[in-house]
XYZ file of C-alpha atoms in Angstrom:
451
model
C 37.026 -7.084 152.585
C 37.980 -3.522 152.478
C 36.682 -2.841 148.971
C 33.632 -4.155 149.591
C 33.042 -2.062 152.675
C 34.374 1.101 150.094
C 31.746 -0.242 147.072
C 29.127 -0.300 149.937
C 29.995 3.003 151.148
C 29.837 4.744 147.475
C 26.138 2.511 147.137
C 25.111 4.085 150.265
C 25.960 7.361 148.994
C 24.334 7.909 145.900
C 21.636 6.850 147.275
C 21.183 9.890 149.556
C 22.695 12.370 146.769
C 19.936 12.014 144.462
C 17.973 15.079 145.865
C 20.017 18.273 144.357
C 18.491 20.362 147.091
C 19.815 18.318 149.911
C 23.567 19.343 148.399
C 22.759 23.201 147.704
C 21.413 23.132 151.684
C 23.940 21.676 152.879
C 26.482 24.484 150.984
C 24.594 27.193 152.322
C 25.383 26.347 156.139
C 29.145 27.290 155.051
C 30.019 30.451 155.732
C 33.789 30.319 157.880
C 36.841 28.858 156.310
C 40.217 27.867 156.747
C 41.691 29.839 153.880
C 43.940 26.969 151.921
C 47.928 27.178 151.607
C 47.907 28.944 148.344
C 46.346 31.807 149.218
C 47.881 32.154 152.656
C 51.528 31.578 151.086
C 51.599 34.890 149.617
C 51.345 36.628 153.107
C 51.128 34.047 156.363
C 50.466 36.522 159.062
C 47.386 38.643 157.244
C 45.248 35.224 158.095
C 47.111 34.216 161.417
C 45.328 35.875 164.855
C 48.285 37.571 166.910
C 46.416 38.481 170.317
C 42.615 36.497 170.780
C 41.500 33.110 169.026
C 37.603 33.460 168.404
C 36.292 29.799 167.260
C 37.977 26.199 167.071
C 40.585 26.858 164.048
C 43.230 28.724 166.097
C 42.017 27.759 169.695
C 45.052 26.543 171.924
C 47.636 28.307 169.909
C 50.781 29.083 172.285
C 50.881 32.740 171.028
C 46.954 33.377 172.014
C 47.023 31.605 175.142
C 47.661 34.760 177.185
C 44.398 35.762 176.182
C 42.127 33.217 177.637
C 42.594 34.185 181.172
C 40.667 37.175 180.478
C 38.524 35.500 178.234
C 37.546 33.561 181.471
C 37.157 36.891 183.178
C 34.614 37.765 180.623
C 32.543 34.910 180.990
C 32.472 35.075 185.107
C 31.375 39.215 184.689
C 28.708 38.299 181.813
C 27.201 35.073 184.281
C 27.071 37.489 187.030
C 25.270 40.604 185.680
C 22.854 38.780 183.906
C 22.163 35.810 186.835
C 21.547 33.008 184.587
C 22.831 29.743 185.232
C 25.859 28.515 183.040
C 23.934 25.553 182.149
C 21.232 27.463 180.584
C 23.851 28.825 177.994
C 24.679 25.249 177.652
C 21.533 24.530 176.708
C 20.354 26.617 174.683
C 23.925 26.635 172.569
C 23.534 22.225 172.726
C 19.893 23.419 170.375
C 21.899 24.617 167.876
C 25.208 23.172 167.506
C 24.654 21.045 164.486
C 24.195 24.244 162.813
C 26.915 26.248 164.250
C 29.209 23.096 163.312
C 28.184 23.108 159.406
C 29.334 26.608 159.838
C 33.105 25.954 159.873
C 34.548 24.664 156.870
C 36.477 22.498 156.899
C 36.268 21.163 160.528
C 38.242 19.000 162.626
C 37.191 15.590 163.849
C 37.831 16.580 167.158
C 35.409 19.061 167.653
C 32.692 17.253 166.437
C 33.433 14.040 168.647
C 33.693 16.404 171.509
C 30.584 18.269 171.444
C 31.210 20.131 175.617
C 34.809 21.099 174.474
C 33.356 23.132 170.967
C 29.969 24.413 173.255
C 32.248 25.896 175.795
C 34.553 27.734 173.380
C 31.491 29.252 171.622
C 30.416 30.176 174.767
C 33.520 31.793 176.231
C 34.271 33.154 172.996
C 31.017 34.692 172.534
C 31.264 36.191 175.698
C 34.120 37.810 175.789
C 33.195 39.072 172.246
C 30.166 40.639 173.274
C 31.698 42.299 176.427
C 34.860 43.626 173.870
C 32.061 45.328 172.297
C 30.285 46.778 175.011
C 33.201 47.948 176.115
C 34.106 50.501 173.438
C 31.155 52.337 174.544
C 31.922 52.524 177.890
C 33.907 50.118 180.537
C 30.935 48.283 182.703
C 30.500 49.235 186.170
C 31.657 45.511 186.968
C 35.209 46.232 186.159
C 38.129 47.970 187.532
C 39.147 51.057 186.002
C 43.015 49.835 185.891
C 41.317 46.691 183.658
C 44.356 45.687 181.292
C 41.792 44.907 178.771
C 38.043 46.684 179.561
C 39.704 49.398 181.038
C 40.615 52.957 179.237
C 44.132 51.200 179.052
C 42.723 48.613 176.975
C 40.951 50.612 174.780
C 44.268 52.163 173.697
C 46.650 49.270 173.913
C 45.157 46.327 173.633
C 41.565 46.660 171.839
C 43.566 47.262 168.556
C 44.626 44.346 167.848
C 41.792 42.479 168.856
C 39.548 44.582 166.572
C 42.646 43.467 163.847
C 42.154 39.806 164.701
C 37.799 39.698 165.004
C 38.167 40.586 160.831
C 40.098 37.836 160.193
C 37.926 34.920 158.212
C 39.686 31.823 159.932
C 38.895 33.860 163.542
C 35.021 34.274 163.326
C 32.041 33.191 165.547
C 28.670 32.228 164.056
C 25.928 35.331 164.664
C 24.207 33.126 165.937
C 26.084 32.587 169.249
C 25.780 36.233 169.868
C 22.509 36.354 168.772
C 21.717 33.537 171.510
C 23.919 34.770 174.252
C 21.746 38.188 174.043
C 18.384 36.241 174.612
C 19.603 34.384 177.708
C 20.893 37.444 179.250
C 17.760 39.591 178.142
C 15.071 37.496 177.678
C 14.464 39.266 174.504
C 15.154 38.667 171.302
C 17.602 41.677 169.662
C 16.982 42.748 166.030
C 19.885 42.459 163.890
C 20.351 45.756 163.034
C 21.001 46.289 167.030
C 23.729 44.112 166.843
C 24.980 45.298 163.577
C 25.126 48.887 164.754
C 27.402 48.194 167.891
C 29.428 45.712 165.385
C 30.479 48.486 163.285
C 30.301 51.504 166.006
C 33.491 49.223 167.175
C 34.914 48.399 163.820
C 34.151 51.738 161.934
C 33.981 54.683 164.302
C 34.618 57.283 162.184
C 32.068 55.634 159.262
C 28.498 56.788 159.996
C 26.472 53.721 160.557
C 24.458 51.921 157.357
C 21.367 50.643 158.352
C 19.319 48.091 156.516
C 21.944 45.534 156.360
C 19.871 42.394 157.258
C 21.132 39.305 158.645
C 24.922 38.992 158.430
C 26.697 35.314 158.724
C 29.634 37.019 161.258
C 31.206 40.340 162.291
C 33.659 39.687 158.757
C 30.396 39.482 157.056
C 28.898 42.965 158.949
C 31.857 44.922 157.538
C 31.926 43.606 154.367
C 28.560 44.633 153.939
C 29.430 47.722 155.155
C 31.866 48.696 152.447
C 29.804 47.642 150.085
C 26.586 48.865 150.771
C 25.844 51.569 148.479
C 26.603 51.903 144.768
C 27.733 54.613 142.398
C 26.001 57.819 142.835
C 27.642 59.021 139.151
C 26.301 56.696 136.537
C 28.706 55.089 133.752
C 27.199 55.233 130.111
C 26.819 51.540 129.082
C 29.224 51.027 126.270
C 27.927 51.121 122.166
C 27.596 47.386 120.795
C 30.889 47.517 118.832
C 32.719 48.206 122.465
C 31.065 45.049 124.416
C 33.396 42.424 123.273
C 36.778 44.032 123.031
C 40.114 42.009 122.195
C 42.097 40.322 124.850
C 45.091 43.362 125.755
C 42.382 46.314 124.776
C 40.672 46.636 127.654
C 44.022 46.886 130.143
C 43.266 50.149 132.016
C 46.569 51.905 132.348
C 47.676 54.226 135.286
C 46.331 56.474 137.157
C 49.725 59.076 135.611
C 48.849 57.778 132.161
C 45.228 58.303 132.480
C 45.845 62.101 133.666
C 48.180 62.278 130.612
C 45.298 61.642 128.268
C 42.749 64.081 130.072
C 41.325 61.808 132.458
C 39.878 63.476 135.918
C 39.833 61.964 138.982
C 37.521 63.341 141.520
C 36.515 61.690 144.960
C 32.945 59.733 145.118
C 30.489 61.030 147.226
C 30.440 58.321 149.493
C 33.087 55.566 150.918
C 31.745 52.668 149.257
C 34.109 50.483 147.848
C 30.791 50.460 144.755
C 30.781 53.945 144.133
C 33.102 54.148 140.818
C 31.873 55.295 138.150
C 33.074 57.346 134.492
C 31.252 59.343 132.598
C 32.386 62.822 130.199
C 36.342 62.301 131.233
C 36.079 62.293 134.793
C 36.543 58.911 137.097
C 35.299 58.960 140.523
C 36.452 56.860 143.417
C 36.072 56.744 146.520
C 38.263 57.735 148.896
C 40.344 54.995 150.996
C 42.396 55.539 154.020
C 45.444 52.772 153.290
C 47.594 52.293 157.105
C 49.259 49.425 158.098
C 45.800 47.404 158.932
C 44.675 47.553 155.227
C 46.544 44.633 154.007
C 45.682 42.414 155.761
C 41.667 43.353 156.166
C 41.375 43.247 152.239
C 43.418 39.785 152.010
C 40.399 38.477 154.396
C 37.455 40.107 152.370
C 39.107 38.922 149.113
C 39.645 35.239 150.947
C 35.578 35.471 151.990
C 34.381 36.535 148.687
C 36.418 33.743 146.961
C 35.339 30.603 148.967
C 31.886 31.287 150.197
C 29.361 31.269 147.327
C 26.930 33.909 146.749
C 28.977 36.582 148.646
C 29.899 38.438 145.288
C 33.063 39.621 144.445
C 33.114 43.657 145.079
C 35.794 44.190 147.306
C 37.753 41.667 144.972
C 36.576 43.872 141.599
C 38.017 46.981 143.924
C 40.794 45.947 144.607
C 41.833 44.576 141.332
C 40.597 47.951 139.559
C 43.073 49.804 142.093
C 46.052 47.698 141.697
C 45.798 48.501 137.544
C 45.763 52.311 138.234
C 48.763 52.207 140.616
C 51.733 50.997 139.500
C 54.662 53.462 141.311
C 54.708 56.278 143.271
C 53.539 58.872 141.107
C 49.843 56.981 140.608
C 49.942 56.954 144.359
C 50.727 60.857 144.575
C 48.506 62.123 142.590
C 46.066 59.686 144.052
C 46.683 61.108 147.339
C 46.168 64.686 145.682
C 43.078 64.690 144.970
C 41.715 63.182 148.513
C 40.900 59.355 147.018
C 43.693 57.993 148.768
C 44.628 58.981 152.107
C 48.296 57.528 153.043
C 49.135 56.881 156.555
C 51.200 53.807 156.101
C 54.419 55.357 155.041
C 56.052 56.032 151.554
C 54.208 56.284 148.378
C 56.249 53.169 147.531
C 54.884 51.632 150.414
C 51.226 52.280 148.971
C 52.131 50.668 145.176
C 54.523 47.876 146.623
C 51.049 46.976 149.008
C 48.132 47.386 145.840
C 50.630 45.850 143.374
C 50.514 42.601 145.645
C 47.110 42.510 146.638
C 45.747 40.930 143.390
C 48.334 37.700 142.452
C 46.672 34.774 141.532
C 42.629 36.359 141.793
C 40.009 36.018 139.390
C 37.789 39.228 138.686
C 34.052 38.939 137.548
C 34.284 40.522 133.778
C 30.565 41.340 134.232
C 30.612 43.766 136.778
C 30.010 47.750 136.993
C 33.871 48.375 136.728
C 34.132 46.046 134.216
C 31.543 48.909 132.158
C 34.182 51.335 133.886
C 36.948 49.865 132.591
C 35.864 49.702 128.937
C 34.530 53.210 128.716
C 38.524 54.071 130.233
C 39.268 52.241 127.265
C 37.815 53.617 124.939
C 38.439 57.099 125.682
C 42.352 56.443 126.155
C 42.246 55.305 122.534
C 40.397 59.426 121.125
C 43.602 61.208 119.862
C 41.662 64.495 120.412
C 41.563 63.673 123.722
C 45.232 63.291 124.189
C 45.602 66.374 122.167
C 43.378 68.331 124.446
C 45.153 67.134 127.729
C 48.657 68.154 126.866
C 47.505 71.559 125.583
C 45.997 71.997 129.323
C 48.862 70.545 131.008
C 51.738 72.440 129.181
C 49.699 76.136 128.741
C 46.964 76.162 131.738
C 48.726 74.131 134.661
C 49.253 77.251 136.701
C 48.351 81.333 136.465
C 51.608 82.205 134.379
C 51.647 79.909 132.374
C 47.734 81.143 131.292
C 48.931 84.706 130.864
C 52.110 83.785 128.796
C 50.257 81.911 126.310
C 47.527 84.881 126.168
C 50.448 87.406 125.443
C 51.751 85.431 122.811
C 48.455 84.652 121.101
C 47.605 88.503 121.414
C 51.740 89.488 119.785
C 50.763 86.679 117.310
C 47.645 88.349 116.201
C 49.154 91.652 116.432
C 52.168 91.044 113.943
C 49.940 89.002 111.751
C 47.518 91.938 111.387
C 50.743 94.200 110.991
C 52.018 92.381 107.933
C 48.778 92.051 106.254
C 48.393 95.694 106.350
C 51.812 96.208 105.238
C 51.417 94.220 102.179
C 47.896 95.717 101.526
C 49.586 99.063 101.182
C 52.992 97.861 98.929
C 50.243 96.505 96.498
C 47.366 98.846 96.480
C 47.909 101.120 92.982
C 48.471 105.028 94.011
C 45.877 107.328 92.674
C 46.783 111.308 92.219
C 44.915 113.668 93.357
C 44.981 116.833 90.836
C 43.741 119.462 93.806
C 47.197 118.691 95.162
C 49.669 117.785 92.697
C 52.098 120.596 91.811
C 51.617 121.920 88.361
C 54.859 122.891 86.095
C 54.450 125.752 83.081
C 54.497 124.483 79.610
C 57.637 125.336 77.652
C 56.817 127.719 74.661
C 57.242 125.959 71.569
C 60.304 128.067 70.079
C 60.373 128.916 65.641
C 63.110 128.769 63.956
C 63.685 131.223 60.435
């Protein structure tokens, strides 16, 4: 009985998978995911929320549940300044929550049995999101200055780590529950740049804000985009035929130490886009990344995004992978640090390696890529004996003012004694030539007779 229930089953289905459009639709509705066990094995707590839950994967947790009384808080303020009914969010989130659904990856059963229980956490959720965010402007009239959250307090103490778990991928909220909360309460529909801006005024302060993003999936989706967004302002020469296709081992870029060794520059990019590498005439720009102790586990997440959800590309991944072949120890990381590309506020220089060298286990890199031009030119260049020749004469004779006029005194003795000789042995072999106006002149003895 139970196989023919299963051979029904598998009928049933191929009957609706004969369209191949149904299947790429119903991919494209993807775009949060529990990261699987062998990618969160190499480092647990870089995809684990430690202060708010946002969305059905970590909702309930014991360690979050401190949170949701002022998650409830939010909610209560939000009703209250914008005087709409609770059952009008309801509503308008019941519209859509097939779609928000298909948005989680896998999902559990639960949540789609239950359809009140997953409305009210993307409701409460996207409330106290938005109000997290209005906050870092300024805290709303409607709360107490002494807020342990909204308050300045907050901002110091407590928004941190909240901003540390909203860019986690397992901990996002559709855009479209914000998106949908902001009509209710303003009866207006908010571009997404608007939202975008106050995403990344909160994420990035310091970061001037990139406009022209277009619609993002979620707020780990705005910032990706955001590192991303422009690309190399330095162009790369494309490669000569004979260089496209080089042997498996000859395209390893080495360190960033062995790279200076063979006359390679490194300069800082004009802007802070993860895109903006490039290497062209000896000199590789990148640009410049501040590493503290929130970059771990931000990159793990972008790398996680870019490898499950199709279509996001891969160039934080390409990044990071291109970083973690330049810096193997300490000294990559120092001279790095010299000239202004990487900015170390996490601690030691070891630190810095021990956290690039770890980044990339067990990722795949696309080989058809900008860096992947960068990386061949490096390549190439490392293998020009005149260029090796030509950075140790710089590095041993012009490294510092002294050492300039040393070697300019002993090319100028050099040229001096050689000149000195050749004169020397001009003169012992050039014949001697009298000169009768000055030669002394001796009488001639008188021939004598003899009888």
């Amino acid at each position: 009985m139970e196989e023919i229930k299963w051979v029904d089953q598998i009928n049933g289905e191929l009957i609706k998978s004969n369209d191949p459009s149904i299947e790429e639709e119903h991919w494209k509705r993807h775009s949060i995911y529990k990261v699987p066990s062998r990618v969160t094995d190499l480092n647990k707590k870089a995809f684990r929320p430690h202060a708010v839950s946002f969305g059905p994967y970590h909702y309930g947790e014991e360690s979050l549940k401190a949170m949701e009384e002022h998650k409830h808080r939010a909610l209560l303020h939000f009703l209250k300044r914008c005087k709409k009914p609770i059952e009008l969010l309801f509503q308008r989130m019941d519209q859509v929550v097939e779609e928000l659904r298909d948005s989680y990856k896998p999902l559990d059963p639960i949540w789609t049995q239950d359809t009140p229980r997953f409305l009210q956490v993307m409701i409460v959720d996207g409330c106290f999101m938005l109000e997290i965010l209005r906050a870092n402007e300024c805290v709303p009239d409607d709360y107490a200055d002494n807020d342990p959250v909204f308050g300045e307090h907050g901002k110091l103490y407590v928004m941190p780590h909240i901003k540390r778990d909203m860019l986690m991928l397992e901990n996002q909220l559709p855009m479209k529950v914000l998106h949908i909360l902001i009509e209710v309460e303003t009866d207006t529909t908010q571009d997404d740049e608007e939202l975008n801006e106050k995403i990344l005024e909160f994420l990035t302060p310091c970061n001037p804000f990139i406009r022209n993003m277009g619609k993002c999936m979620h707020l780990l989706d705005v910032y990706r985009k955001s590192l991303i967004q422009h690309g190399p302002t330095h162009p790369t020469p494309i490669p000569k035929a004979q260089f496209l296709h080089l042997e498996h081992g000859d395209d390893i870029v080495r360190s960033a130490r062995e790279l200076h060794e063979v006359g390679v520059r490194f300069k800082k990019s004009k802007t802070q886009s993860l895109r903006d590498v490039s290497f062209d005439r000896g000199v590789l720009r990148l640009p410049t990344i501040i590493v503290d102790d929130t970059t771990e586990y931000m990159l793990l997440n972008l790398i996680a995004f870019e490898c499950l959800h199709v279509g996001a590309g891969n160039e934080v991944t390409s990044y990071v992978f291109f970083m973690s072949t330049i810096i193997d120890n300490t000294m990559d990381v120092a001279l790095l640090n010299r000239r202004g590309i990487l900015i170390n506020v996490l601690g030691s220089d070891k630190d810095v390696a021990k956290l690039f060298n770890s980044l990339c286990k067990d990722i795949t890199v696309d080989r058809q890529g900008v860096l992947d031009v960068v990386q061949m030119n490096l390549s190439n260049y490392c293998k020009k004996p005149w260029n090796k020749w030509r950075a140790n004469l710089t590095q041993t004779y012009f490294r510092n003012p002294w050492a300039i006029v040393s070697l300019i005194a002993a090319i100028f003795l050099f040229t001096f004694t050689i000149i000195q000789t050749i004169y020397t042995i001009f003169q012992y072999y050039q014949p001697s030539s009298p000169d009768p106006s000055t030669s002394p002149s001796f009488p001639r003895p008188r021939p004598r007779h003899f009888p």
